[in-house]
mmCIF file with all atom_site columns, C-alpha atoms in Angstrom:
data_model
loop_
_atom_site.group_PDB
_atom_site.id
_atom_site.type_symbol
_atom_site.label_atom_id
_atom_site.label_alt_id
_atom_site.label_comp_id
_atom_site.label_asym_id
_atom_site.label_entity_id
_atom_site.label_seq_id
_atom_site.pdbx_PDB_ins_code
_atom_site.Cartn_x
_atom_site.Cartn_y
_atom_site.Cartn_z
_atom_site.occupancy
_atom_site.B_iso_or_equiv
_atom_site.pdbx_formal_charge
_atom_site.auth_seq_id
_atom_site.auth_comp_id
_atom_site.auth_asym_id
_atom_site.auth_atom_id
_atom_site.pdbx_PDB_model_num
ATOM 1   C CA . UNK A 1 1   ? 41.690 9.339  43.502 1.00 77.00 ? 315 UNK A CA 1
ATOM 2   C CA . UNK A 1 2   ? 44.279 6.679  42.764 1.00 79.00 ? 316 UNK A CA 1
ATOM 3   C CA . UNK A 1 3   ? 47.566 7.428  40.979 1.00 81.00 ? 317 UNK A CA 1
ATOM 4   C CA . UNK A 1 4   ? 48.091 6.091  37.455 1.00 81.00 ? 318 UNK A CA 1
ATOM 5   C CA . UNK A 1 5   ? 49.390 2.516  37.366 1.00 83.00 ? 319 UNK A CA 1
ATOM 6   C CA . UNK A 1 6   ? 48.352 1.785  40.959 1.00 88.00 ? 320 UNK A CA 1
ATOM 7   C CA . UNK A 1 7   ? 47.587 -1.794 41.987 1.00 90.00 ? 321 UNK A CA 1
ATOM 8   C CA . UNK A 1 8   ? 44.745 -2.317 44.455 1.00 92.00 ? 322 UNK A CA 1
ATOM 9   C CA . UNK A 1 9   ? 45.536 -4.251 47.655 1.00 93.00 ? 323 UNK A CA 1
ATOM 10  C CA . UNK A 1 10  ? 42.612 -3.904 50.103 1.00 93.00 ? 324 UNK A CA 1
ATOM 11  C CA . UNK A 1 11  ? 39.921 -1.611 51.474 1.00 94.00 ? 325 UNK A CA 1
ATOM 12  C CA . UNK A 1 12  ? 40.576 -0.002 54.882 1.00 93.00 ? 326 UNK A CA 1
ATOM 13  C CA . UNK A 1 13  ? 36.886 0.785  55.491 1.00 93.00 ? 327 UNK A CA 1
ATOM 14  C CA . UNK A 1 14  ? 33.553 -0.786 54.629 1.00 91.00 ? 328 UNK A CA 1
ATOM 15  C CA . UNK A 1 15  ? 30.845 0.815  52.508 1.00 90.00 ? 329 UNK A CA 1
ATOM 16  C CA . UNK A 1 16  ? 28.600 3.215  54.513 1.00 88.00 ? 330 UNK A CA 1
ATOM 17  C CA . UNK A 1 17  ? 31.269 3.646  57.220 1.00 92.00 ? 331 UNK A CA 1
ATOM 18  C CA . UNK A 1 18  ? 32.054 7.143  58.530 1.00 93.00 ? 332 UNK A CA 1
ATOM 19  C CA . UNK A 1 19  ? 35.559 8.473  57.822 1.00 94.00 ? 333 UNK A CA 1
ATOM 20  C CA . UNK A 1 20  ? 37.345 11.603 59.001 1.00 94.00 ? 334 UNK A CA 1
ATOM 21  C CA . UNK A 1 21  ? 39.567 13.719 56.779 1.00 94.00 ? 335 UNK A CA 1
ATOM 22  C CA . UNK A 1 22  ? 42.905 11.911 56.376 1.00 93.00 ? 336 UNK A CA 1
ATOM 23  C CA . UNK A 1 23  ? 41.641 8.423  57.336 1.00 94.00 ? 337 UNK A CA 1
ATOM 24  C CA . UNK A 1 24  ? 42.760 5.479  55.213 1.00 94.00 ? 338 UNK A CA 1
ATOM 25  C CA . UNK A 1 25  ? 40.245 4.424  52.542 1.00 93.00 ? 339 UNK A CA 1
ATOM 26  C CA . UNK A 1 26  ? 42.303 1.859  50.615 1.00 93.00 ? 340 UNK A CA 1
ATOM 27  C CA . UNK A 1 27  ? 45.777 0.326  50.423 1.00 94.00 ? 341 UNK A CA 1
ATOM 28  C CA . UNK A 1 28  ? 47.494 0.340  47.043 1.00 92.00 ? 342 UNK A CA 1
ATOM 29  C CA . UNK A 1 29  ? 50.882 -0.442 45.516 1.00 92.00 ? 343 UNK A CA 1
ATOM 30  C CA . UNK A 1 30  ? 52.416 2.097  43.162 1.00 89.00 ? 344 UNK A CA 1
ATOM 31  C CA . UNK A 1 31  ? 55.258 1.359  40.715 1.00 84.00 ? 345 UNK A CA 1
ATOM 32  C CA . UNK A 1 32  ? 58.165 3.782  41.124 1.00 81.00 ? 346 UNK A CA 1
ATOM 33  C CA . UNK A 1 33  ? 61.212 4.089  38.872 1.00 73.00 ? 347 UNK A CA 1
ATOM 34  C CA . UNK A 1 34  ? 64.517 4.600  40.590 1.00 67.00 ? 348 UNK A CA 1
ATOM 35  C CA . UNK A 1 35  ? 68.056 4.918  39.334 1.00 63.00 ? 349 UNK A CA 1
ATOM 36  C CA . UNK A 1 36  ? 70.479 2.087  39.939 1.00 58.00 ? 350 UNK A CA 1
ATOM 37  C CA . UNK A 1 37  ? 73.733 2.758  41.771 1.00 59.00 ? 351 UNK A CA 1
ATOM 38  C CA . UNK A 1 38  ? 77.215 1.393  41.088 1.00 58.00 ? 352 UNK A CA 1
ATOM 39  C CA . UNK A 1 39  ? 77.042 -0.727 44.247 1.00 58.00 ? 353 UNK A CA 1
ATOM 40  C CA . UNK A 1 40  ? 74.278 -2.787 42.618 1.00 53.00 ? 354 UNK A CA 1
ATOM 41  C CA . UNK A 1 41  ? 76.726 -3.792 39.881 1.00 53.00 ? 355 UNK A CA 1
ATOM 42  C CA . UNK A 1 42  ? 74.934 -2.133 37.017 1.00 53.00 ? 356 UNK A CA 1
ATOM 43  C CA . UNK A 1 43  ? 75.354 0.942  34.904 1.00 53.00 ? 357 UNK A CA 1
ATOM 44  C CA . UNK A 1 44  ? 74.507 4.273  36.478 1.00 50.00 ? 358 UNK A CA 1
ATOM 45  C CA . UNK A 1 45  ? 72.057 5.158  33.719 1.00 53.00 ? 359 UNK A CA 1
ATOM 46  C CA . UNK A 1 46  ? 69.968 1.997  34.258 1.00 54.00 ? 360 UNK A CA 1
ATOM 47  C CA . UNK A 1 47  ? 66.553 2.112  35.902 1.00 58.00 ? 361 UNK A CA 1
ATOM 48  C CA . UNK A 1 48  ? 64.631 -0.359 37.989 1.00 60.00 ? 362 UNK A CA 1
ATOM 49  C CA . UNK A 1 49  ? 60.910 -0.467 38.631 1.00 71.00 ? 363 UNK A CA 1
ATOM 50  C CA . UNK A 1 50  ? 60.108 -0.955 42.318 1.00 80.00 ? 364 UNK A CA 1
ATOM 51  C CA . UNK A 1 51  ? 56.770 -1.192 44.083 1.00 82.00 ? 365 UNK A CA 1
ATOM 52  C CA . UNK A 1 52  ? 55.921 1.139  46.972 1.00 87.00 ? 366 UNK A CA 1
ATOM 53  C CA . UNK A 1 53  ? 52.947 0.623  49.300 1.00 89.00 ? 367 UNK A CA 1
ATOM 54  C CA . UNK A 1 54  ? 50.722 3.671  49.785 1.00 91.00 ? 368 UNK A CA 1
ATOM 55  C CA . UNK A 1 55  ? 47.360 4.482  51.317 1.00 91.00 ? 369 UNK A CA 1
ATOM 56  C CA . UNK A 1 56  ? 44.599 6.537  49.770 1.00 91.00 ? 370 UNK A CA 1
ATOM 57  C CA . UNK A 1 57  ? 43.324 8.970  52.380 1.00 92.00 ? 371 UNK A CA 1
ATOM 58  C CA . UNK A 1 58  ? 39.897 10.573 52.702 1.00 93.00 ? 372 UNK A CA 1
ATOM 59  C CA . UNK A 1 59  ? 39.966 14.146 51.327 1.00 92.00 ? 373 UNK A CA 1
ATOM 60  C CA . UNK A 1 60  ? 37.029 15.136 53.566 1.00 93.00 ? 374 UNK A CA 1
ATOM 61  C CA . UNK A 1 61  ? 34.896 13.768 56.408 1.00 92.00 ? 375 UNK A CA 1
ATOM 62  C CA . UNK A 1 62  ? 31.696 11.878 55.618 1.00 92.00 ? 376 UNK A CA 1
ATOM 63  C CA . UNK A 1 63  ? 30.176 8.480  54.872 1.00 92.00 ? 377 UNK A CA 1
ATOM 64  C CA . UNK A 1 64  ? 31.528 6.134  52.197 1.00 93.00 ? 378 UNK A CA 1
ATOM 65  C CA . UNK A 1 65  ? 28.634 6.188  49.744 1.00 90.00 ? 379 UNK A CA 1
ATOM 66  C CA . UNK A 1 66  ? 30.067 4.020  46.951 1.00 90.00 ? 380 UNK A CA 1
ATOM 67  C CA . UNK A 1 67  ? 33.113 1.790  46.487 1.00 90.00 ? 381 UNK A CA 1
ATOM 68  C CA . UNK A 1 68  ? 34.318 0.557  43.107 1.00 88.00 ? 382 UNK A CA 1
ATOM 69  C CA . UNK A 1 69  ? 34.399 -3.189 42.536 1.00 89.00 ? 383 UNK A CA 1
ATOM 70  C CA . UNK A 1 70  ? 38.166 -3.677 42.618 1.00 90.00 ? 384 UNK A CA 1
ATOM 71  C CA . UNK A 1 71  ? 40.035 -6.978 42.569 1.00 89.00 ? 385 UNK A CA 1
ATOM 72  C CA . UNK A 1 72  ? 43.062 -7.213 44.907 1.00 91.00 ? 386 UNK A CA 1
ATOM 73  C CA . UNK A 1 73  ? 46.299 -7.601 42.949 1.00 90.00 ? 387 UNK A CA 1
ATOM 74  C CA . UNK A 1 74  ? 45.027 -6.021 39.729 1.00 89.00 ? 388 UNK A CA 1
ATOM 75  C CA . UNK A 1 75  ? 45.607 -2.535 38.361 1.00 89.00 ? 389 UNK A CA 1
ATOM 76  C CA . UNK A 1 76  ? 42.852 -0.086 39.211 1.00 87.00 ? 390 UNK A CA 1
ATOM 77  C CA . UNK A 1 77  ? 42.660 1.012  35.566 1.00 85.00 ? 391 UNK A CA 1
ATOM 78  C CA . UNK A 1 78  ? 41.936 -2.607 34.528 1.00 85.00 ? 392 UNK A CA 1
ATOM 79  C CA . UNK A 1 79  ? 38.770 -2.644 36.660 1.00 81.00 ? 393 UNK A CA 1
ATOM 80  C CA . UNK A 1 80  ? 37.317 0.799  35.961 1.00 83.00 ? 394 UNK A CA 1
ATOM 81  C CA . UNK A 1 81  ? 37.544 4.031  33.989 1.00 83.00 ? 395 UNK A CA 1
ATOM 82  C CA . UNK A 1 82  ? 38.960 7.003  35.871 1.00 81.00 ? 396 UNK A CA 1
ATOM 83  C CA . UNK A 1 83  ? 40.909 7.348  39.119 1.00 82.00 ? 397 UNK A CA 1
ATOM 84  C CA . UNK A 1 84  ? 37.971 7.673  41.569 1.00 86.00 ? 398 UNK A CA 1
ATOM 85  C CA . UNK A 1 85  ? 37.640 4.494  43.657 1.00 88.00 ? 399 UNK A CA 1
ATOM 86  C CA . UNK A 1 86  ? 35.208 5.706  46.350 1.00 90.00 ? 400 UNK A CA 1
ATOM 87  C CA . UNK A 1 87  ? 32.624 8.460  46.832 1.00 92.00 ? 401 UNK A CA 1
ATOM 88  C CA . UNK A 1 88  ? 32.244 10.259 50.181 1.00 92.00 ? 402 UNK A CA 1
ATOM 89  C CA . UNK A 1 89  ? 28.850 11.755 51.082 1.00 90.00 ? 403 UNK A CA 1
ATOM 90  C CA . UNK A 1 90  ? 29.041 14.654 53.550 1.00 88.00 ? 404 UNK A CA 1
ATOM 91  C CA . UNK A 1 91  ? 25.317 14.544 54.379 1.00 82.00 ? 405 UNK A CA 1
ATOM 92  C CA . UNK A 1 92  ? 22.649 17.215 54.110 1.00 83.00 ? 406 UNK A CA 1
ATOM 93  C CA . UNK A 1 93  ? 23.744 20.856 53.944 1.00 84.00 ? 407 UNK A CA 1
ATOM 94  C CA . UNK A 1 94  ? 23.492 22.971 57.119 1.00 85.00 ? 408 UNK A CA 1
ATOM 95  C CA . UNK A 1 95  ? 20.894 25.301 55.625 1.00 89.00 ? 409 UNK A CA 1
ATOM 96  C CA . UNK A 1 96  ? 18.430 22.423 55.205 1.00 90.00 ? 410 UNK A CA 1
ATOM 97  C CA . UNK A 1 97  ? 18.239 22.026 58.997 1.00 90.00 ? 411 UNK A CA 1
ATOM 98  C CA . UNK A 1 98  ? 17.710 25.781 59.371 1.00 93.00 ? 412 UNK A CA 1
ATOM 99  C CA . UNK A 1 99  ? 14.964 25.716 56.736 1.00 94.00 ? 413 UNK A CA 1
ATOM 100 C CA . UNK A 1 100 ? 13.178 22.881 58.573 1.00 93.00 ? 414 UNK A CA 1
ATOM 101 C CA . UNK A 1 101 ? 13.387 24.789 61.857 1.00 94.00 ? 415 UNK A CA 1
ATOM 102 C CA . UNK A 1 102 ? 11.957 27.960 60.272 1.00 95.00 ? 416 UNK A CA 1
ATOM 103 C CA . UNK A 1 103 ? 9.139  25.974 58.659 1.00 95.00 ? 417 UNK A CA 1
ATOM 104 C CA . UNK A 1 104 ? 8.235  24.431 62.026 1.00 94.00 ? 418 UNK A CA 1
ATOM 105 C CA . UNK A 1 105 ? 8.341  27.884 63.632 1.00 93.00 ? 419 UNK A CA 1
ATOM 106 C CA . UNK A 1 106 ? 5.997  29.281 60.950 1.00 91.00 ? 420 UNK A CA 1
ATOM 107 C CA . UNK A 1 107 ? 3.552  26.398 61.514 1.00 91.00 ? 421 UNK A CA 1
ATOM 108 C CA . UNK A 1 108 ? 3.556  27.025 65.276 1.00 90.00 ? 422 UNK A CA 1
ATOM 109 C CA . UNK A 1 109 ? 2.954  30.748 64.741 1.00 89.00 ? 423 UNK A CA 1
ATOM 110 C CA . UNK A 1 110 ? 0.053  30.029 62.366 1.00 89.00 ? 424 UNK A CA 1
ATOM 111 C CA . UNK A 1 111 ? -1.534 27.658 64.886 1.00 87.00 ? 425 UNK A CA 1
ATOM 112 C CA . UNK A 1 112 ? -0.953 30.054 67.748 1.00 86.00 ? 426 UNK A CA 1
ATOM 113 C CA . UNK A 1 113 ? -2.501 33.093 66.034 1.00 83.00 ? 427 UNK A CA 1
ATOM 114 C CA . UNK A 1 114 ? -4.960 31.121 63.814 1.00 75.00 ? 428 UNK A CA 1
ATOM 115 C CA . UNK A 1 115 ? -4.115 32.960 60.626 1.00 58.00 ? 429 UNK A CA 1
#
């Protein structure tokens, strides 16, 4: 998920690529407000909006299933509704493999004993 007001810069990975937890998915720029100091020649109560580069990391391991159509340099909220910019597919659940193995075992037992 992208923070509110984030500006999209570039994708770090291609669609259908495998990512590990914590890998970079996209580069963004986020506006941050900071207080001005006296050394900058302004009032202490003034504020300045600065841009900070950030990366959006993968929350889990899996394959990038879908990427939003984002335009570099534009706000993410201008291109879509909601903060989700990519969907990660973790693959089939572990119990599906076990179910397939048990089904194959049952078929072999039926053939072996001709039930």
